[in-house]
CSV table of C-alpha atoms in Angstrom, one decimal:
chain,number,residue,atom,x,y,z
A,1,MET,CA,86.6,96.2,86.2
A,2,GLU,CA,84.8,94.7,89.2
A,3,ASP,CA,88.0,93.1,90.4
A,4,ARG,CA,89.8,96.5,90.1
A,5,ASP,CA,87.1,98.2,92.0
A,6,HIS,CA,87.4,95.5,94.7
A,7,VAL,CA,91.2,96.1,94.9
A,8,ARG,CA,90.6,99.8,95.2
A,9,ALA,CA,88.2,99.3,98.0
A,10,VAL,CA,90.5,97.0,99.9
A,11,ALA,CA,93.5,99.3,99.5
A,12,ALA,CA,91.4,102.4,100.6
A,13,ALA,CA,90.3,100.5,103.7
A,14,VAL,CA,93.9,99.5,104.6
A,15,ALA,CA,95.0,103.1,104.0
A,16,ARG,CA,92.3,104.6,106.1
A,17,GLU,CA,92.4,102.1,109.0
A,18,ARG,CA,96.0,101.1,109.2
A,19,TYR,CA,98.2,103.9,107.7
A,20,ALA,CA,96.3,107.1,108.1
A,21,PRO,CA,96.8,107.0,112.0
A,22,LYS,CA,100.6,106.5,111.5
A,23,ALA,CA,101.2,108.9,108.6
A,24,ALA,CA,101.7,112.2,110.6
A,25,GLU,CA,103.9,110.4,113.2
A,26,TRP,CA,106.1,108.8,110.6
A,27,ASP,CA,106.5,112.1,108.8
A,28,ALA,CA,107.4,114.1,111.9
A,29,ALA,CA,109.9,111.5,113.1
A,30,ARG,CA,111.2,110.7,109.5
A,31,THR,CA,110.5,107.1,110.3
A,32,ALA,CA,111.1,104.5,107.6
A,33,VAL,CA,108.4,102.0,107.1
A,34,PRO,CA,109.1,99.1,109.5
A,35,VAL,CA,109.9,95.7,108.0
A,36,ASP,CA,106.8,94.1,109.6
A,37,GLU,CA,104.6,96.7,107.9
A,38,ARG,CA,106.3,95.9,104.5
A,39,ARG,CA,105.7,92.2,105.1
A,40,TYR,CA,102.0,93.0,105.9
A,41,LEU,CA,101.7,94.7,102.5
A,42,GLY,CA,103.3,91.6,101.0
A,43,SER,CA,100.8,89.4,102.8
A,44,LEU,CA,98.0,91.3,101.2
A,45,GLY,CA,99.5,90.7,97.8
A,46,PHE,CA,100.1,94.4,97.2
A,47,LEU,CA,103.8,94.0,96.5
A,48,GLY,CA,103.4,91.6,93.6
A,49,ILE,CA,100.3,92.7,91.9
A,50,ALA,CA,102.1,93.5,88.6
A,51,LEU,CA,104.7,90.8,88.9
A,52,PRO,CA,104.5,87.3,87.6
A,53,GLU,CA,102.6,84.5,89.4
A,54,ARG,CA,105.5,82.1,89.2
A,55,TYR,CA,107.4,84.3,91.7
A,56,GLY,CA,104.4,84.8,94.0
A,57,GLY,CA,102.8,87.8,92.2
A,58,ALA,CA,99.4,88.2,90.7
A,59,GLY,CA,100.5,88.9,87.1
A,60,ALA,CA,97.8,91.6,86.9
A,61,PRO,CA,98.0,94.7,84.6
A,62,LEU,CA,100.1,97.7,85.8
A,63,ARG,CA,96.9,99.6,86.2
A,64,ASP,CA,95.8,97.4,89.2
A,65,ALA,CA,99.1,98.2,91.0
A,66,LEU,CA,98.6,101.9,90.4
A,67,VAL,CA,95.2,101.7,92.0
A,68,VAL,CA,96.8,100.5,95.2
A,69,VAL,CA,99.6,103.1,95.0
A,70,GLU,CA,97.0,105.8,94.7
A,71,GLU,CA,94.7,104.7,97.6
A,72,LEU,CA,97.6,104.2,100.0
A,73,ALA,CA,99.3,107.5,98.9
A,74,LYS,CA,96.2,109.5,99.7
A,75,GLU,CA,96.9,108.8,103.3
A,76,CYS,CA,100.5,107.7,103.7
A,77,ARG,CA,103.2,108.1,101.0
A,78,PRO,CA,105.8,106.0,102.8
A,79,ALA,CA,103.4,103.0,102.8
A,80,ALA,CA,102.5,103.6,99.2
A,81,PHE,CA,106.2,103.8,98.3
A,82,GLN,CA,106.7,100.1,99.2
A,83,VAL,CA,104.1,99.1,96.6
A,84,PHE,CA,105.5,101.7,94.1
A,85,GLU,CA,109.0,100.3,94.4
A,86,ALA,CA,108.0,96.7,94.0
A,87,ASN,CA,105.6,97.1,91.1
A,88,THR,CA,106.8,100.1,89.2
A,89,GLY,CA,110.4,100.5,90.3
A,90,PRO,CA,113.6,98.5,89.9
A,91,ALA,CA,112.0,95.1,90.7
A,92,GLN,CA,109.8,95.6,87.6
A,93,VAL,CA,112.9,96.3,85.6
A,94,VAL,CA,114.4,93.0,86.7
A,95,ASN,CA,111.2,91.3,85.8
A,96,LEU,CA,111.2,92.8,82.3
A,97,LEU,CA,114.9,92.8,81.5
A,98,GLY,CA,116.5,90.2,83.8
A,99,THR,CA,117.4,86.6,83.3
A,100,ASP,CA,115.3,83.8,84.7
A,101,GLU,CA,117.9,83.2,87.4
A,102,GLN,CA,117.8,86.8,88.4
A,103,ARG,CA,114.0,86.9,88.6
A,104,GLU,CA,114.1,83.7,90.7
A,105,ARG,CA,116.7,85.1,93.0
A,106,PHE,CA,115.3,88.6,93.7
A,107,LEU,CA,111.6,88.7,93.0
A,108,PRO,CA,110.1,86.3,95.5
A,109,GLY,CA,111.6,88.0,98.5
A,110,ILE,CA,110.5,91.4,97.2
A,111,ILE,CA,107.0,90.2,96.6
A,112,ARG,CA,106.8,88.8,100.2
A,113,GLY,CA,108.1,92.0,101.7
A,114,ASP,CA,111.2,90.4,103.0
A,115,ASN,CA,113.5,92.5,100.8
A,116,THR,CA,113.5,95.7,98.9
A,117,MET,CA,115.3,97.0,95.8
A,118,ALA,CA,116.1,100.6,95.0
A,119,VAL,CA,117.3,102.3,91.9
A,120,ALA,CA,120.6,104.2,91.8
A,121,ILE,CA,121.0,106.5,88.8
A,122,SER,CA,121.8,110.1,89.9
A,123,GLU,CA,125.2,111.3,90.8
A,124,ALA,CA,126.5,114.7,92.1
A,125,ASP,CA,127.1,115.8,88.5
A,126,ALA,CA,124.7,113.5,86.7
A,127,GLY,CA,121.1,114.2,87.5
A,128,SER,CA,119.0,115.1,84.5
A,129,ALA,CA,122.1,114.5,82.4
A,130,ALA,CA,122.0,110.8,83.3
A,131,THR,CA,124.5,109.8,80.6
A,132,ASP,CA,127.2,111.9,82.3
A,133,LEU,CA,127.5,109.4,85.1
A,134,THR,CA,131.1,108.4,86.1
A,135,THR,CA,130.4,105.4,88.4
A,136,ARG,CA,132.4,102.6,86.6
A,137,ALA,CA,132.5,98.9,86.7
A,138,LYS,CA,135.4,97.0,85.1
A,139,CYS,CA,135.2,93.3,84.4
A,140,VAL,CA,138.2,91.3,85.6
A,141,ASP,CA,138.1,87.5,85.3
A,142,GLY,CA,134.3,87.3,85.3
A,143,THR,CA,133.8,89.8,88.2
A,144,TYR,CA,132.9,93.4,88.0
A,145,LEU,CA,134.9,95.8,90.2
A,146,LEU,CA,132.6,98.7,90.9
A,147,ASN,CA,133.7,102.2,92.0
A,148,GLY,CA,131.9,105.5,92.3
A,149,ALA,CA,129.1,107.3,94.2
A,150,LYS,CA,125.4,107.7,93.7
A,151,ARG,CA,123.3,110.6,95.0
A,152,TRP,CA,119.6,111.2,95.9
A,153,ILE,CA,118.9,107.5,96.3
A,154,SER,CA,115.3,107.0,97.6
A,155,ASN,CA,115.4,104.1,100.1
A,156,GLY,CA,119.2,104.6,100.3
A,157,GLY,CA,120.6,102.8,103.3
A,158,GLU,CA,117.3,100.8,103.8
A,159,ALA,CA,117.1,98.7,100.6
A,160,ASP,CA,118.7,95.3,100.4
A,161,TYR,CA,119.5,95.5,96.7
A,162,TYR,CA,120.4,98.4,94.4
A,163,LEU,CA,119.9,98.5,90.6
A,164,VAL,CA,123.0,100.6,89.8
A,165,TYR,CA,123.3,102.4,86.5
A,166,THR,CA,127.1,102.4,85.8
A,167,ARG,CA,129.6,102.8,83.0
A,168,LEU,CA,130.7,99.4,81.8
A,169,SER,CA,132.9,100.3,78.9
A,170,ASP,CA,135.0,103.1,77.6
A,171,GLU,CA,132.4,104.1,75.1
A,172,ARG,CA,131.3,107.7,75.6
A,173,GLY,CA,127.8,108.8,76.5
A,174,ALA,CA,124.9,106.3,76.6
A,175,LYS,CA,126.8,103.6,74.7
A,176,GLY,CA,129.0,102.7,77.7
A,177,VAL,CA,126.2,102.6,80.2
A,178,GLY,CA,124.6,99.4,81.6
A,179,ALA,CA,123.3,98.2,84.9
A,180,LEU,CA,124.3,95.9,87.8
A,181,ILE,CA,122.3,94.5,90.7
A,182,VAL,CA,124.4,95.2,93.8
A,183,GLU,CA,123.6,93.7,97.2
A,184,ALA,CA,123.8,96.2,100.1
A,185,ASP,CA,126.0,93.9,102.2
A,186,ARG,CA,128.8,93.5,99.7
A,187,PRO,CA,132.2,94.6,101.0
A,188,GLY,CA,133.0,98.1,99.8
A,189,VAL,CA,129.3,99.4,99.8
A,190,SER,CA,128.7,102.2,102.3
A,191,PHE,CA,126.1,105.0,102.7
A,192,GLY,CA,126.2,108.6,103.5
A,193,LYS,CA,124.1,110.3,106.2
A,194,GLN,CA,120.3,110.4,105.8
A,195,GLU,CA,119.2,113.5,104.0
A,196,ARG,CA,116.7,115.8,105.8
A,197,LEU,CA,114.4,116.6,102.9
A,198,MET,CA,111.5,119.1,102.8
A,199,GLY,CA,109.1,116.3,102.0
A,200,PHE,CA,109.4,112.5,101.4
A,201,ARG,CA,109.8,112.0,105.2
A,202,GLY,CA,109.5,108.4,106.0
A,203,ILE,CA,111.1,107.6,102.6
A,204,PRO,CA,114.9,107.5,103.4
A,205,SER,CA,117.4,109.2,101.1
A,206,ALA,CA,121.1,108.7,101.2
A,207,ASP,CA,124.2,108.7,99.0
A,208,ILE,CA,125.8,105.3,98.2
A,209,LEU,CA,129.5,104.8,97.9
A,210,PHE,CA,131.2,102.0,96.0
A,211,ASP,CA,134.8,101.2,96.8
A,212,ASP,CA,136.2,98.3,94.8
A,213,VAL,CA,133.0,96.4,95.2
A,214,GLU,CA,133.1,93.0,93.6
A,215,VAL,CA,129.9,92.1,91.8
A,216,PRO,CA,129.5,88.7,90.0
A,217,GLN,CA,128.8,88.6,86.3
A,218,ALA,CA,125.5,86.9,87.2
A,219,ASN,CA,124.4,90.3,88.6
A,220,LEU,CA,124.7,92.0,85.2
A,221,LEU,CA,121.2,93.1,84.3
A,222,VAL,CA,121.9,95.2,81.2
A,223,ALA,CA,125.2,95.2,79.2
A,224,PRO,CA,126.8,98.4,77.9
A,225,GLY,CA,124.8,99.9,75.0
A,226,GLY,CA,121.4,99.0,76.7
A,227,PHE,CA,120.8,102.4,78.2
A,228,ARG,CA,117.7,103.0,76.0
A,229,LYS,CA,116.2,99.7,77.2
A,230,LEU,CA,116.8,100.8,80.8
A,231,PHE,CA,115.1,104.1,80.3
A,232,THR,CA,112.2,102.7,78.4
A,233,ALA,CA,111.6,100.4,81.4
A,234,PHE,CA,112.1,103.4,83.7
A,235,SER,CA,108.9,104.8,82.1
A,236,ILE,CA,107.0,102.4,84.3
A,237,GLU,CA,108.5,104.1,87.4
A,238,ARG,CA,107.6,107.5,86.0
A,239,LEU,CA,104.0,106.3,85.7
A,240,GLY,CA,104.1,105.2,89.3
A,241,ASN,CA,105.5,108.7,90.2
A,242,ALA,CA,102.6,110.3,88.3
A,243,THR,CA,100.2,108.2,90.3
A,244,MET,CA,101.8,109.4,93.6
A,245,SER,CA,101.2,113.0,92.4
A,246,LEU,CA,97.6,112.1,91.4
A,247,ALA,CA,96.9,110.7,94.9
A,248,ILE,CA,98.3,113.9,96.5
A,249,GLY,CA,96.1,116.1,94.3
A,250,GLN,CA,93.0,114.0,94.9
A,251,ALA,CA,93.6,113.9,98.7
A,252,ALA,CA,94.0,117.7,98.7
A,253,LEU,CA,90.8,118.1,96.7
A,254,ASP,CA,88.8,115.7,98.9
A,255,ARG,CA,89.8,117.4,102.1
A,256,THR,CA,89.1,120.8,100.6
A,257,VAL,CA,85.6,119.8,99.4
A,258,ALA,CA,84.8,118.7,103.0
A,259,TYR,CA,86.4,121.8,104.6
A,260,VAL,CA,84.7,124.5,102.5
A,261,GLN,CA,81.3,123.0,103.2
A,262,GLN,CA,81.9,122.9,106.9
A,263,ARG,CA,83.9,126.1,107.5
A,264,ARG,CA,81.8,129.2,108.0
A,265,GLN,CA,82.7,132.9,107.5
A,266,PHE,CA,80.5,136.0,107.4
A,267,GLY,CA,77.6,133.8,108.5
A,268,LYS,CA,77.7,131.2,105.8
A,269,PRO,CA,79.8,128.2,104.5
A,270,LEU,CA,82.8,129.1,102.4
A,271,ILE,CA,81.4,127.1,99.5
A,272,GLU,CA,78.7,129.9,99.1
A,273,PHE,CA,81.4,132.3,98.0
A,274,GLN,CA,81.9,132.4,94.2
A,275,ALA,CA,85.7,132.9,94.5
A,276,VAL,CA,85.8,129.6,96.5
A,277,GLN,CA,83.7,127.9,93.8
A,278,MET,CA,86.1,129.0,91.1
A,279,ALA,CA,89.1,127.8,92.9
A,280,LEU,CA,87.5,124.4,93.7
A,281,ALA,CA,86.5,124.0,90.1
A,282,ASP,CA,90.1,124.7,89.0
A,283,MET,CA,91.3,122.0,91.4
A,284,VAL,CA,88.8,119.5,89.9
A,285,LEU,CA,89.8,120.3,86.3
A,286,GLN,CA,93.4,119.7,87.1
A,287,VAL,CA,93.0,116.5,89.0
A,288,GLU,CA,90.6,115.0,86.4
A,289,ALA,CA,93.0,115.9,83.5
A,290,ALA,CA,95.9,114.2,85.3
A,291,ARG,CA,93.8,111.1,86.0
A,292,LEU,CA,92.7,110.6,82.4
A,293,LEU,CA,96.3,111.0,81.1
A,294,ILE,CA,97.6,108.4,83.7
A,295,ASP,CA,94.7,106.0,82.8
A,296,ARG,CA,95.6,106.3,79.1
A,297,ALA,CA,99.2,105.4,79.7
A,298,ALA,CA,98.5,102.6,82.1
A,299,GLU,CA,95.8,101.1,79.8
A,300,HIS,CA,98.1,101.1,76.8
A,301,ALA,CA,100.9,99.5,79.0
A,302,GLY,CA,98.8,96.5,80.0
A,303,ILE,CA,101.3,94.0,81.5
A,304,GLY,CA,104.2,95.4,79.4
A,305,LEU,CA,105.8,98.7,78.7
A,306,PRO,CA,103.9,102.0,78.5
A,307,VAL,CA,104.3,104.5,75.6
A,308,PRO,CA,107.1,106.9,76.7
A,309,PHE,CA,105.3,109.9,75.1
A,310,GLU,CA,102.2,109.2,77.1
A,311,VAL,CA,104.1,108.7,80.3
A,312,SER,CA,106.0,112.0,80.0
A,313,VAL,CA,102.7,113.8,79.3
A,314,ALA,CA,101.1,112.2,82.3
A,315,LYS,CA,104.0,112.8,84.6
A,316,ALA,CA,104.5,116.4,83.8
A,317,THR,CA,100.8,117.1,84.1
A,318,ALA,CA,100.4,115.2,87.3
A,319,ASN,CA,103.5,116.6,89.0
A,320,GLU,CA,102.5,120.2,88.3
A,321,MET,CA,98.9,119.5,89.1
A,322,ALA,CA,99.8,118.3,92.6
A,323,LYS,CA,101.8,121.4,93.4
A,324,ARG,CA,99.1,123.8,92.2
A,325,VAL,CA,96.2,121.9,93.7
A,326,THR,CA,97.8,121.5,97.2
A,327,ASP,CA,98.7,125.2,97.0
A,328,LEU,CA,95.0,126.1,96.3
A,329,ALA,CA,94.0,123.7,99.1
A,330,MET,CA,96.2,125.6,101.5
A,331,GLN,CA,94.7,128.9,100.5
A,332,LEU,CA,91.1,127.6,100.9
A,333,HIS,CA,92.0,126.2,104.3
A,334,GLY,CA,93.4,129.6,105.3
A,335,GLY,CA,95.5,129.5,108.5
A,336,ASN,CA,94.4,126.0,109.2
A,337,GLY,CA,96.0,124.8,105.9
A,338,TYR,CA,99.4,126.1,107.2
A,339,THR,CA,99.2,124.0,110.3
A,340,GLU,CA,100.3,120.3,110.6
A,341,GLU,CA,96.9,119.4,112.0
A,342,TYR,CA,95.0,119.3,108.7
A,343,GLY,CA,97.8,117.6,106.7
A,344,ILE,CA,97.7,120.0,103.8
A,345,GLU,CA,101.2,121.3,104.3
A,346,ARG,CA,102.5,117.7,104.2
A,347,LEU,CA,100.7,117.1,100.9
A,348,HIS,CA,102.2,120.2,99.5
A,349,ARG,CA,105.8,119.3,100.7
A,350,ASP,CA,105.5,115.8,99.1
A,351,ALA,CA,104.0,117.2,95.9
A,352,HIS,CA,107.3,119.1,95.3
A,353,GLY,CA,109.3,115.9,96.0
A,354,TRP,CA,107.5,113.8,93.4
A,355,ALA,CA,108.0,116.6,90.8
A,356,LEU,CA,111.7,116.4,91.3
A,357,ALA,CA,112.0,112.6,91.3
A,358,GLY,CA,112.2,110.5,88.2
A,359,GLY,CA,112.8,113.4,85.8
A,360,THR,CA,111.5,116.9,86.4
A,361,PRO,CA,108.5,118.4,84.4
A,362,THR,CA,111.1,120.4,82.5
A,363,MET,CA,112.9,117.3,81.4
A,364,GLN,CA,109.6,115.6,80.6
A,365,ARG,CA,108.8,118.5,78.2
A,366,ILE,CA,112.0,117.9,76.3
A,367,ARG,CA,111.2,114.2,76.1
A,368,ILE,CA,107.7,115.0,74.9
A,369,VAL,CA,109.0,117.0,72.0
A,370,SER,CA,111.7,114.4,71.3
A,371,GLU,CA,109.0,111.6,71.1
A,372,LEU,CA,106.6,113.9,69.2
A,373,LEU,CA,109.2,114.6,66.5
A,374,GLY,CA,111.0,111.3,66.6
A,375,ARG,CA,114.4,113.0,67.2
A,376,THR,CA,116.8,113.8,70.0
A,377,PHE,CA,118.2,117.1,71.0
A,378,ASP,CA,121.8,117.6,72.2
A,379,GLN,CA,121.6,119.7,75.4
A,380,ARG,CA,125.3,120.2,75.4
A,381,ARG,CA,125.5,122.6,72.5
């Protein structure tokens, strides 16, 4: 516990001193995190906290990585995203499901900050319905020939490697889906224009196009029929997503607590008004509930996989909390909350982005009931 408190203190100091001054500028200019900044995070050990020591990581529990994600995300989501992707994103899936050769080839560079890996699941007609994807890879003489297009890819056009969910056989639905690791510089890989999103500025997003891309068999991460394994591992990314939302809610709460004690109206501080007290209490209740649910899921995960039910409960709660709490923060800041100066509107914009990413709260509700009852529901009927 003392070690985790130390990690939190270090991460909070880095966030406050190094990234808080850059956050508004990166947001306004939609600037991706520079490579030297990513390497700086790697030099601190932040990019490998929950990855094995043999590849340069710390081998610590997932909860330690989430502490760093939270503290950085309170000030600068693009910086936090680097830690998120390395510890809870596709690199972690490679760690859990990959071969020793794949781990040795990809993880050390990611942990150092030299390289990044992004996940490519969604398509134009396959978002929540992930098993409807049409990107296809056909194996010919030991090499996969990959064709198709991916949409809404966070870090699209910036990442060095992509974990691509693709159809690997003619089996319908999930049975034909597996995953390949695809290097960005392979012939036939190209990218669409950068999206201009409401939030997530500083976290690039672009389509990826695959035109007869040759991928070696050594890059096969999960064979067809392993879709369930992929999405069980994806629960870790959802836990990282929930932590991003928690950070946004906590930051909005912290800034509002300070503001309502300093701001005066009708001759007294805002906090003296009962309506303000009620709103502030609601913010506290929602943030604390989300924190406890995330802590439960992270604690049960340890250094392995979390419980999908607990993750879906935590993600849905945290995503919706962040939207509500930032909205209340904006109201309590009044006109100041609607300006860029106080950073509340940026928190609110990003809150909506994290609720859309990684499976919406609506889809999490379906997963919650599926896990609760131990059965699946066919959404196509």
